[in-house]
mmCIF file of C-alpha atoms in Angstrom:
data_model
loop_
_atom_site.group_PDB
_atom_site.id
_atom_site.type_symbol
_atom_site.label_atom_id
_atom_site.label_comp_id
_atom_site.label_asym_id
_atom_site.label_seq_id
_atom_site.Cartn_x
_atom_site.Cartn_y
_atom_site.Cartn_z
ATOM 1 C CA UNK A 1 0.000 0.000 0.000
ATOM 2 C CA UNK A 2 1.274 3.349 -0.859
ATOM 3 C CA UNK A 3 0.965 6.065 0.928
ATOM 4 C CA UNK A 4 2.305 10.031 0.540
ATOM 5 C CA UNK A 5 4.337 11.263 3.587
ATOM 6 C CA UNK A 6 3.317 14.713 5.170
ATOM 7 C CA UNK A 7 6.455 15.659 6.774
ATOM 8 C CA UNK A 8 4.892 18.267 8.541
ATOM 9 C CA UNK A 9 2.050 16.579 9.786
ATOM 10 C CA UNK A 10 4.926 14.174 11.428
ATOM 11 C CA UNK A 11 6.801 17.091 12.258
ATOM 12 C CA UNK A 12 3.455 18.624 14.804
ATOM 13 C CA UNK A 13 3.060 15.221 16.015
ATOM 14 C CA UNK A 14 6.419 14.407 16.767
ATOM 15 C CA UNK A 15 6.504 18.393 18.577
ATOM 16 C CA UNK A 16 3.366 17.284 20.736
ATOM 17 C CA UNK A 17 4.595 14.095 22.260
ATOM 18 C CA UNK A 18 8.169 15.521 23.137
ATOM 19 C CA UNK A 19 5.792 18.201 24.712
ATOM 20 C CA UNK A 20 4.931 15.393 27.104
ATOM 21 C CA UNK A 21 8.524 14.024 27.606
ATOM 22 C CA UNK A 22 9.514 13.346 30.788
ATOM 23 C CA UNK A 23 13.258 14.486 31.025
ATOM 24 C CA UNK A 24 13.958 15.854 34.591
ATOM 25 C CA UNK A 25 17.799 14.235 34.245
ATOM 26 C CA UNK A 26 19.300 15.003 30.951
ATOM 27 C CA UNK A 27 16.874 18.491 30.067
ATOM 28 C CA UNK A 28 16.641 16.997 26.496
ATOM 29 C CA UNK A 29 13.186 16.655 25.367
ATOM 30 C CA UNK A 30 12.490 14.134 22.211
ATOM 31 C CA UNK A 31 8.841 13.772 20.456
ATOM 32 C CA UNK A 32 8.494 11.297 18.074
ATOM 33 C CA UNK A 33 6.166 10.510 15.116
ATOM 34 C CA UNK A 34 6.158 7.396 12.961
ATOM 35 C CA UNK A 35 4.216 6.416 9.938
ATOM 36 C CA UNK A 36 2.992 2.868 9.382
ATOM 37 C CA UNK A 37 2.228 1.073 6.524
ATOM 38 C CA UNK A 38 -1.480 1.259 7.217
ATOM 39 C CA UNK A 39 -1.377 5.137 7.153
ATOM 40 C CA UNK A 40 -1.457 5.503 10.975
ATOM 41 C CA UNK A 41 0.922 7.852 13.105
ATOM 42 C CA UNK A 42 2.014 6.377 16.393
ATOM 43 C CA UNK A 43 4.034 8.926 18.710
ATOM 44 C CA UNK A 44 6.451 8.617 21.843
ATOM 45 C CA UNK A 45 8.546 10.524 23.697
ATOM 46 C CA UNK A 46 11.656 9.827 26.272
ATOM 47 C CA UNK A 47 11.065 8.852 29.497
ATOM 48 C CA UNK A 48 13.777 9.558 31.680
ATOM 49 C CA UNK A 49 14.375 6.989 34.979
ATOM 50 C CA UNK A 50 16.913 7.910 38.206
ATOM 51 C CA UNK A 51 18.107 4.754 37.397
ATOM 52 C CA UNK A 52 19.261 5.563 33.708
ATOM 53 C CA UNK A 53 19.158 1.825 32.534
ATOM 54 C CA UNK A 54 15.279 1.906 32.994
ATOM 55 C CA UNK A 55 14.950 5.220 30.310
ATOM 56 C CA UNK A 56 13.270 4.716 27.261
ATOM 57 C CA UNK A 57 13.999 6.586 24.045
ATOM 58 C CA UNK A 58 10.894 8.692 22.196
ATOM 59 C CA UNK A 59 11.365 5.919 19.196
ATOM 60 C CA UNK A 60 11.416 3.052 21.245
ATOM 61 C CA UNK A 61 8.193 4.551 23.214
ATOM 62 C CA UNK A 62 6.507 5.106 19.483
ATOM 63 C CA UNK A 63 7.361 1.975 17.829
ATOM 64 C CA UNK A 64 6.110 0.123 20.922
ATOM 65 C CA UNK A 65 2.890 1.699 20.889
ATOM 66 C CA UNK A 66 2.611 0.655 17.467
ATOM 67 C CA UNK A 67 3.211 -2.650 17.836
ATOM 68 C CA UNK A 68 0.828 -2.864 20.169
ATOM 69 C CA UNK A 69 -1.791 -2.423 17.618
ATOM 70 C CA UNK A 70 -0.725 -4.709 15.738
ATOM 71 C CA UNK A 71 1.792 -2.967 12.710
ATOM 72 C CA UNK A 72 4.888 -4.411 12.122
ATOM 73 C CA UNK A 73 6.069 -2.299 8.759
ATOM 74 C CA UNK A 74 7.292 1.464 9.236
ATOM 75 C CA UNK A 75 7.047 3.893 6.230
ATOM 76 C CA UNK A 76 8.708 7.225 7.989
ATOM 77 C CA UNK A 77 9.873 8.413 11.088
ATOM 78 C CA UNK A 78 10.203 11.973 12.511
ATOM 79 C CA UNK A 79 12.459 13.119 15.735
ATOM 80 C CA UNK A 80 11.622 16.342 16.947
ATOM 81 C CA UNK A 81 14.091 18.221 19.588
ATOM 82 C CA UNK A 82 14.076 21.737 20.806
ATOM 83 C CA UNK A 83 17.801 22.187 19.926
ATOM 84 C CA UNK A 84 19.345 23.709 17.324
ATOM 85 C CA UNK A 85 21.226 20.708 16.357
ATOM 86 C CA UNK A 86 19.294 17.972 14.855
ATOM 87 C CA UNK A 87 19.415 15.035 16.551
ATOM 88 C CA UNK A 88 19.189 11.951 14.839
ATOM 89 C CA UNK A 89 17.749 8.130 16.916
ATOM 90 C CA UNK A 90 20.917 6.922 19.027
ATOM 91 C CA UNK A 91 22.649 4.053 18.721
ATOM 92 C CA UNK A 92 20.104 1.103 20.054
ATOM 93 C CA UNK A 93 17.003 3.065 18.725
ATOM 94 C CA UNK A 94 18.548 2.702 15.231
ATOM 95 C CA UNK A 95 18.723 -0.963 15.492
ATOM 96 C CA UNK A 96 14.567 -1.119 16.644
ATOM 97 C CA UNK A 97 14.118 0.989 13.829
ATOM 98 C CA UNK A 98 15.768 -1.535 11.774
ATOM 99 C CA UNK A 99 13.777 -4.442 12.939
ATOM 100 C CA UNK A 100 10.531 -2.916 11.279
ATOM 101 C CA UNK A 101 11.829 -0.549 8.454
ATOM 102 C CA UNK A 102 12.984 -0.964 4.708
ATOM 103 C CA UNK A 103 17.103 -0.048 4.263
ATOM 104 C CA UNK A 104 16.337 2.871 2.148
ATOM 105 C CA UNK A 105 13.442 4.469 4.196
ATOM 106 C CA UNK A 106 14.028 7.813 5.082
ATOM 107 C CA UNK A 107 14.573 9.156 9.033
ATOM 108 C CA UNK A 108 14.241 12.998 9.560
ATOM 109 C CA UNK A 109 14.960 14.679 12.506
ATOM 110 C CA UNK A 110 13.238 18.454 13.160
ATOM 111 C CA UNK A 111 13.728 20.763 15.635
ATOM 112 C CA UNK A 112 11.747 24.345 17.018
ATOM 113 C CA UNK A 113 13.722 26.315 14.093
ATOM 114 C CA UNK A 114 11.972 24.313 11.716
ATOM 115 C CA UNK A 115 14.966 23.327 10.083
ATOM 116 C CA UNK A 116 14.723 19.054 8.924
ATOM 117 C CA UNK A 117 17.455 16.867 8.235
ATOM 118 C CA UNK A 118 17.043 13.410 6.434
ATOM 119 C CA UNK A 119 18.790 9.800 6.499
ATOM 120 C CA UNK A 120 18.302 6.558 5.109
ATOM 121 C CA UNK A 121 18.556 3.436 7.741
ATOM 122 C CA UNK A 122 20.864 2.353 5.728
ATOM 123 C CA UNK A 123 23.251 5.260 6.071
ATOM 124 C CA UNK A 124 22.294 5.552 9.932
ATOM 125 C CA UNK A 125 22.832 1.763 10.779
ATOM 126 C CA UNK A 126 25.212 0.506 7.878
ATOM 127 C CA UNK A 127 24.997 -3.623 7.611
ATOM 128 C CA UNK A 128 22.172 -4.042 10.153
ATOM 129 C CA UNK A 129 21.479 -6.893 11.885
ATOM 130 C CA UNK A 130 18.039 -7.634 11.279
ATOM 131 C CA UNK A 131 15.580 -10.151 10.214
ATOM 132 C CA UNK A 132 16.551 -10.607 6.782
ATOM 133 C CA UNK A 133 20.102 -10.725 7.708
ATOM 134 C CA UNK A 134 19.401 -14.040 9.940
ATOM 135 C CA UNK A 135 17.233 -15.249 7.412
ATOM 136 C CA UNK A 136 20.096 -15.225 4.906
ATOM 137 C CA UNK A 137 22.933 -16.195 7.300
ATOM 138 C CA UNK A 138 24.350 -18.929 6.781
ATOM 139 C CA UNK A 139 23.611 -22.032 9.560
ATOM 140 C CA UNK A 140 26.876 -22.745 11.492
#
């Protein structure tokens, strides 16, 4: 199923939710806004723990929730930050992004300037290790 991207639309979503971040340790609000393949945005933001293990990242939060309703495919996904630099999904959010996302779909990060920036998976998380790459491994 095809489906046009609004950038912007994932842009005010991805705004709202970091609205609700809770960040009381780092100060570093993130809002997140992903597409599905069924045309659905799903949103998360960080949520920050005194015990730093137990934090989960805006992505992780969104892709979660949309899992939960069952999608498993991932057309586009938006981080929003109120920095000026844009701030692309750290290391381990890049590999669940990977789990549910084509190599060549595109990542954009926004900020409160309005200024975007865009990546491919591929180019964030080069040689992934993913479900297609165990499905083509070789058995040992």
């Amino acid at each position: 199923m095809s489906h046009d991207i609004s950038w912007a639309e994932l842009a005010r979503q991805a705004r709202q939710a970091a609205e609700q971040a809770y960040a009381p340790y780092s100060k570093f609000p993130v809002g997140v806004a992903v597409l599905a393949s069924s045309g659905r945005i799903y949103t998360g933001c960080n949520v920050e723990n005194a015990s730093y293990g137990g934090t989960t990242c805006a992505e992780r939060n969104a892709i979660a929730a949309a899992v939960v309703a069952g999608e498993r495919q991932f057309l586009a996904l938006m981080v929003y930050t109120p920095q000026t630099q844009l701030t692309p999904p750290c290391g381990i959010c890049r590999q669940v992004i990977a789990e549910f996302y084509a190599p060549d779909s595109p990542v954009r990060s926004c900020n409160h300037l309005e200024q975007q920036q865009e990546w491919r998976l591929d180019e964030l998380l080069p040689s992934a290790f993913t479900p297609t790459y165990l499905a083509n491994s070789s058995k040992i």
